[in-house]
Amino acid sequence: MKTFLIVYSPTNNITELQARIRSLGDSFFFMDNHCLLSVQDDTMTAKQVFERLEGESKLNSIFVSAISTNVERGYWGSMSRDFWDWISAHQSNI
């Protein structure tokens, strides 16, 4: 399992973009334009996620980054309980 952080501009077609994100794996949307995406394919890259999200349309201002969901790998913060529950359910063993 691999997790990505996706940040996108609200100028994109949000309904279509969120549907494409959901089609790639388990997702958690937060802060109006952020998403965590968990995919089964450990070899998938941020570029591949971007290309699948873009499809035939051109996206405005989108950022995709692979992240670690392991506390010891460097994440911390103050977020909703739902956010931390999602992270816990998708923790990698890396």
Backbone as ProteinMPNN parsed JSONL, in Angstrom:
{"seq_chain_A": "MKTFLIVYSPTNNITELQARIRSLGDSFFFMDNHCLLSVQDDTMTAKQVFERLEGESKLNSIFVSAISTNVERGYWGSMSRDFWDWISAHQSNI", "coords_chain_A": {"N_chain_A": [[0.842, -1.169, 0.0], [0.513, 2.263, -0.782], [0.725, 5.726, -0.069], [-0.532, 8.897, -1.042], [-0.375, 12.459, -1.045], [-2.603, 14.808, -2.221], [-3.049, 17.957, -3.524], [-5.178, 20.382, -4.728], [-6.361, 22.909, -7.0], [-9.297, 24.871, -6.527], [-10.283, 25.715, -8.92], [-10.387, 23.705, -10.714], [-12.46, 21.118, -12.23], [-14.113, 20.002, -9.764], [-15.889, 17.892, -9.033], [-15.493, 15.963, -11.06], [-12.706, 15.558, -10.797], [-12.498, 14.588, -8.13], [-13.923, 12.213, -8.423], [-12.209, 10.829, -10.141], [-9.987, 10.588, -8.47], [-11.069, 8.945, -6.439], [-11.427, 6.647, -7.954], [-8.931, 5.558, -8.088], [-8.212, 4.498, -5.64], [-8.529, 4.117, -2.045], [-9.732, 7.01, -0.484], [-9.388, 10.154, 1.282], [-10.835, 13.146, 1.839], [-10.123, 16.52, 2.672], [-10.01, 19.849, 4.153], [-11.165, 21.353, 2.021], [-9.656, 21.292, -0.459], [-7.772, 19.254, -0.416], [-6.422, 15.939, -0.385], [-5.941, 12.626, 0.796], [-4.685, 9.751, -0.62], [-4.814, 6.316, -0.888], [-3.224, 3.684, -2.417], [-3.089, 0.365, -3.776], [-0.919, -0.492, -5.266], [2.374, -0.57, -4.731], [4.397, 0.358, -6.334], [3.565, 2.533, -7.729], [3.987, 5.87, -8.849], [4.163, 9.406, -7.99], [3.993, 10.891, -10.325], [2.659, 9.096, -12.037], [0.178, 8.923, -10.736], [-0.681, 11.586, -11.043], [-0.847, 11.688, -13.881], [-2.922, 9.851, -14.345], [-5.0, 11.137, -13.073], [-5.201, 13.457, -14.557], [-5.873, 12.666, -17.213], [-7.618, 13.231, -20.21], [-8.145, 15.862, -19.841], [-6.914, 19.131, -18.922], [-5.421, 19.916, -15.96], [-5.62, 22.481, -13.526], [-3.229, 23.785, -11.412], [-2.277, 21.491, -9.516], [-0.963, 19.292, -7.081], [0.909, 16.452, -6.389], [2.141, 14.122, -4.138], [4.08, 11.465, -2.892], [3.73, 10.081, 0.318], [4.791, 9.162, 3.635], [3.015, 7.137, 5.889], [3.767, 6.506, 8.362], [4.387, 7.201, 11.662], [6.977, 7.427, 12.762], [8.367, 8.101, 10.537], [8.041, 10.74, 10.069], [5.607, 12.486, 10.263], [3.278, 14.723, 11.707], [0.777, 16.477, 13.53], [-2.141, 18.596, 13.956], [-5.214, 17.6, 13.518], [-8.529, 16.58, 12.41], [-10.316, 13.935, 14.141], [-11.27, 11.991, 12.354], [-9.419, 12.237, 10.267], [-6.999, 11.284, 11.476], [-7.834, 8.691, 12.099], [-8.162, 7.658, 9.519], [-5.506, 7.771, 8.597], [-4.342, 5.941, 10.428], [-5.615, 3.577, 9.654], [-4.442, 3.146, 7.217], [-1.735, 2.808, 7.497], [1.583, 2.302, 6.512], [4.005, -0.333, 6.306], [6.53, 0.409, 5.959]], "CA_chain_A": [[0.0, 0.0, 0.0], [1.269, 3.505, -0.864], [-0.155, 6.863, 0.175], [-0.187, 10.154, -1.706], [-1.072, 13.692, -0.709], [-2.999, 15.541, -3.424], [-3.565, 19.302, -3.266], [-5.655, 20.846, -6.027], [-7.016, 24.212, -7.062], [-10.751, 24.805, -6.697], [-10.662, 26.084, -10.29], [-10.583, 22.464, -11.469], [-13.783, 20.507, -12.114], [-13.937, 19.247, -8.521], [-16.67, 16.65, -9.056], [-14.787, 15.022, -11.938], [-11.406, 15.252, -10.211], [-12.686, 13.724, -6.968], [-14.323, 10.892, -8.928], [-10.99, 10.18, -10.643], [-9.185, 10.224, -7.297], [-11.72, 7.777, -5.812], [-11.265, 5.468, -8.811], [-7.576, 5.027, -7.938], [-8.033, 3.813, -4.366], [-9.248, 4.665, -0.899], [-9.379, 8.426, -0.388], [-9.902, 10.962, 2.386], [-10.81, 14.547, 1.426], [-10.138, 17.444, 3.806], [-9.634, 21.246, 3.891], [-11.738, 21.812, 0.746], [-8.916, 20.993, -1.685], [-6.697, 18.317, -0.109], [-6.857, 14.547, -0.34], [-5.004, 11.528, 0.977], [-5.07, 8.643, -1.49], [-4.089, 5.083, -0.624], [-3.318, 2.763, -3.55], [-2.527, -0.956, -3.493], [0.309, -0.664, -6.041], [3.518, 0.079, -4.079], [5.334, 0.899, -7.315], [2.985, 3.715, -8.365], [4.684, 7.116, -8.545], [3.345, 10.624, -7.991], [3.772, 11.244, -11.733], [1.62, 8.21, -12.565], [-1.096, 9.356, -10.153], [-1.039, 12.825, -11.741], [-1.254, 11.377, -15.255], [-4.243, 9.204, -14.304], [-5.981, 12.152, -12.691], [-5.332, 14.439, -15.632], [-6.59, 12.084, -18.346], [-7.656, 14.075, -21.406], [-8.325, 17.267, -19.46], [-5.753, 19.8, -18.335], [-5.722, 20.336, -14.597], [-4.996, 23.71, -13.041], [-2.648, 23.801, -10.068], [-2.439, 20.265, -8.739], [0.288, 18.805, -6.524], [0.806, 15.067, -5.929], [3.378, 13.712, -3.489], [4.04, 10.244, -2.09], [4.048, 10.381, 1.718], [4.826, 8.038, 4.563], [1.973, 7.189, 6.913], [4.384, 5.946, 9.556], [4.739, 8.315, 12.547], [8.422, 7.525, 12.905], [8.908, 8.599, 9.272], [8.012, 12.179, 10.021], [4.416, 13.323, 10.151], [2.678, 15.086, 12.982], [-0.056, 17.652, 13.344], [-3.41, 18.737, 14.651], [-6.26, 17.418, 12.512], [-9.742, 15.95, 12.935], [-10.215, 12.521, 14.514], [-11.459, 11.218, 11.119], [-8.142, 12.272, 9.552], [-6.062, 10.363, 12.123], [-8.365, 7.331, 11.929], [-7.847, 7.246, 8.149], [-4.061, 7.509, 8.586], [-4.096, 4.692, 11.164], [-6.112, 2.449, 8.859], [-3.642, 3.0, 5.997], [-0.314, 2.878, 7.822], [2.457, 1.39, 5.771], [4.995, -1.037, 7.118], [7.847, 0.834, 5.469]], "C_chain_A": [[0.894, 1.242, 0.0], [0.295, 4.665, -0.742], [0.388, 8.119, -0.486], [-0.996, 11.294, -1.106], [-1.353, 14.413, -2.019], [-3.591, 16.873, -2.981], [-3.954, 19.875, -4.62], [-6.367, 22.184, -5.913], [-8.517, 24.036, -7.209], [-11.208, 25.235, -8.089], [-10.819, 24.861, -11.187], [-12.042, 22.02, -11.35], [-13.709, 19.531, -10.935], [-14.668, 17.909, -8.545], [-15.957, 15.588, -9.88], [-13.453, 14.605, -11.327], [-11.547, 14.317, -9.009], [-13.131, 12.326, -7.378], [-13.104, 10.134, -9.452], [-10.097, 9.739, -9.487], [-9.763, 8.965, -6.652], [-11.515, 6.507, -6.637], [-9.89, 4.819, -8.647], [-7.361, 4.258, -6.637], [-8.864, 4.452, -3.28], [-8.791, 6.101, -0.681], [-10.031, 9.087, 0.819], [-9.724, 12.42, 1.993], [-10.916, 15.44, 2.654], [-9.696, 18.834, 3.347], [-10.04, 21.734, 2.499], [-10.971, 21.417, -0.514], [-7.696, 20.096, -1.445], [-7.267, 16.901, -0.062], [-5.678, 13.65, 0.0], [-5.544, 10.378, 0.149], [-4.192, 7.449, -1.172], [-4.32, 4.13, -1.792], [-2.649, 1.443, -3.179], [-1.16, -1.155, -4.144], [1.461, 0.126, -5.411], [4.49, 0.715, -5.063], [4.807, 2.165, -7.992], [3.726, 4.972, -7.908], [3.708, 8.291, -8.535], [3.033, 11.047, -9.43], [2.661, 10.384, -12.334], [0.246, 8.576, -12.012], [-1.57, 10.608, -10.876], [-1.562, 12.529, -13.143], [-2.625, 10.713, -15.296], [-5.336, 10.191, -13.921], [-6.24, 13.124, -13.832], [-6.138, 13.894, -16.802], [-6.492, 12.977, -19.568], [-7.787, 15.56, -21.07], [-7.021, 17.832, -18.917], [-6.155, 20.32, -16.965], [-4.972, 21.62, -14.263], [-4.475, 23.491, -11.632], [-2.991, 22.566, -9.245], [-1.055, 19.784, -8.311], [0.048, 17.399, -5.996], [2.161, 14.674, -5.346], [3.156, 12.407, -2.734], [4.442, 10.623, -0.67], [4.111, 9.091, 2.52], [3.703, 8.21, 5.57], [2.468, 6.556, 8.21], [4.874, 7.104, 10.431], [6.246, 8.499, 12.644], [9.096, 8.028, 11.637], [8.683, 10.092, 9.095], [6.713, 12.886, 9.714], [3.863, 13.568, 11.543], [1.78, 16.275, 12.732], [-1.301, 17.63, 14.198], [-4.515, 18.713, 13.603], [-7.465, 16.755, 13.18], [-9.49, 14.481, 13.274], [-10.368, 11.63, 13.277], [-10.163, 11.133, 10.316], [-7.179, 11.246, 10.144], [-6.541, 8.913, 12.044], [-8.028, 6.797, 10.546], [-6.367, 6.911, 8.045], [-3.761, 6.172, 9.262], [-4.507, 3.472, 10.356], [-5.25, 2.178, 7.634], [-2.145, 3.079, 6.266], [0.461, 1.842, 7.034], [3.433, 0.737, 6.737], [6.409, -0.65, 6.725], [8.645, 1.437, 6.599]], "O_chain_A": [[1.911, 1.278, 0.694], [-0.826, 4.601, -1.247], [1.592, 8.373, -0.491], [-2.149, 11.118, -0.71], [-0.45, 14.608, -2.833], [-4.514, 16.916, -2.168], [-3.155, 19.859, -5.557], [-6.903, 22.536, -4.862], [-8.968, 23.15, -7.935], [-12.392, 25.132, -8.408], [-11.33, 24.972, -12.301], [-12.77, 22.49, -10.475], [-13.294, 18.383, -11.092], [-14.113, 16.896, -8.118], [-15.831, 14.442, -9.448], [-13.108, 13.423, -11.34], [-10.791, 13.353, -8.887], [-12.749, 11.348, -6.736], [-12.981, 8.929, -9.231], [-9.521, 8.651, -9.518], [-9.026, 8.026, -6.353], [-11.437, 5.412, -6.08], [-9.701, 3.662, -9.024], [-6.434, 3.455, -6.539], [-9.782, 5.226, -3.55], [-7.592, 6.379, -0.692], [-11.071, 8.648, 1.31], [-8.597, 12.887, 1.831], [-11.695, 15.164, 3.566], [-9.085, 18.981, 2.289], [-9.284, 22.476, 1.872], [-11.594, 21.221, -1.557], [-6.71, 20.169, -2.178], [-8.438, 16.697, 0.258], [-4.556, 13.884, -0.449], [-6.734, 10.067, 0.212], [-2.966, 7.553, -1.183], [-5.461, 3.805, -2.122], [-1.738, 1.42, -2.351], [-0.333, -1.905, -3.627], [1.519, 1.349, -5.542], [5.323, 1.53, -4.666], [5.536, 2.803, -8.753], [4.05, 5.118, -6.73], [2.578, 8.182, -9.01], [1.929, 11.509, -9.716], [1.812, 10.895, -13.065], [-0.744, 8.543, -12.743], [-2.73, 10.69, -11.278], [-2.599, 13.056, -13.546], [-3.413, 10.99, -16.2], [-6.468, 10.087, -14.394], [-7.373, 13.558, -14.043], [-7.002, 14.593, -17.331], [-5.404, 13.43, -19.923], [-7.562, 16.414, -21.928], [-6.134, 17.085, -18.503], [-7.118, 21.075, -16.834], [-3.828, 21.811, -14.674], [-5.22, 23.053, -10.756], [-3.878, 22.594, -8.392], [-0.096, 19.859, -9.08], [-0.899, 17.168, -5.244], [3.198, 14.868, -5.979], [2.164, 12.257, -2.02], [5.382, 11.394, -0.472], [3.554, 8.066, 2.128], [3.467, 9.318, 6.053], [1.674, 6.127, 9.047], [5.694, 7.905, 9.984], [6.732, 9.63, 12.61], [10.283, 8.352, 11.661], [9.089, 10.66, 8.081], [6.729, 13.842, 8.938], [3.971, 12.725, 12.433], [2.017, 17.022, 11.783], [-1.485, 16.758, 15.048], [-4.724, 19.693, 12.887], [-7.424, 16.413, 14.362], [-8.56, 13.865, 12.752], [-9.674, 10.62, 13.158], [-9.843, 10.086, 9.752], [-6.608, 10.433, 9.417], [-5.722, 8.001, 11.931], [-7.656, 5.633, 10.398], [-6.003, 5.885, 7.472], [-3.007, 5.361, 8.725], [-3.821, 2.45, 10.374], [-5.318, 1.088, 7.066], [-1.369, 3.384, 5.36], [0.061, 0.685, 6.907], [3.645, 1.218, 7.851], [7.373, -1.308, 7.116], [9.784, 1.857, 6.394]]}, "name": "protein", "num_of_chains": 1, "seq": "MKTFLIVYSPTNNITELQARIRSLGDSFFFMDNHCLLSVQDDTMTAKQVFERLEGESKLNSIFVSAISTNVERGYWGSMSRDFWDWISAHQSNI"}
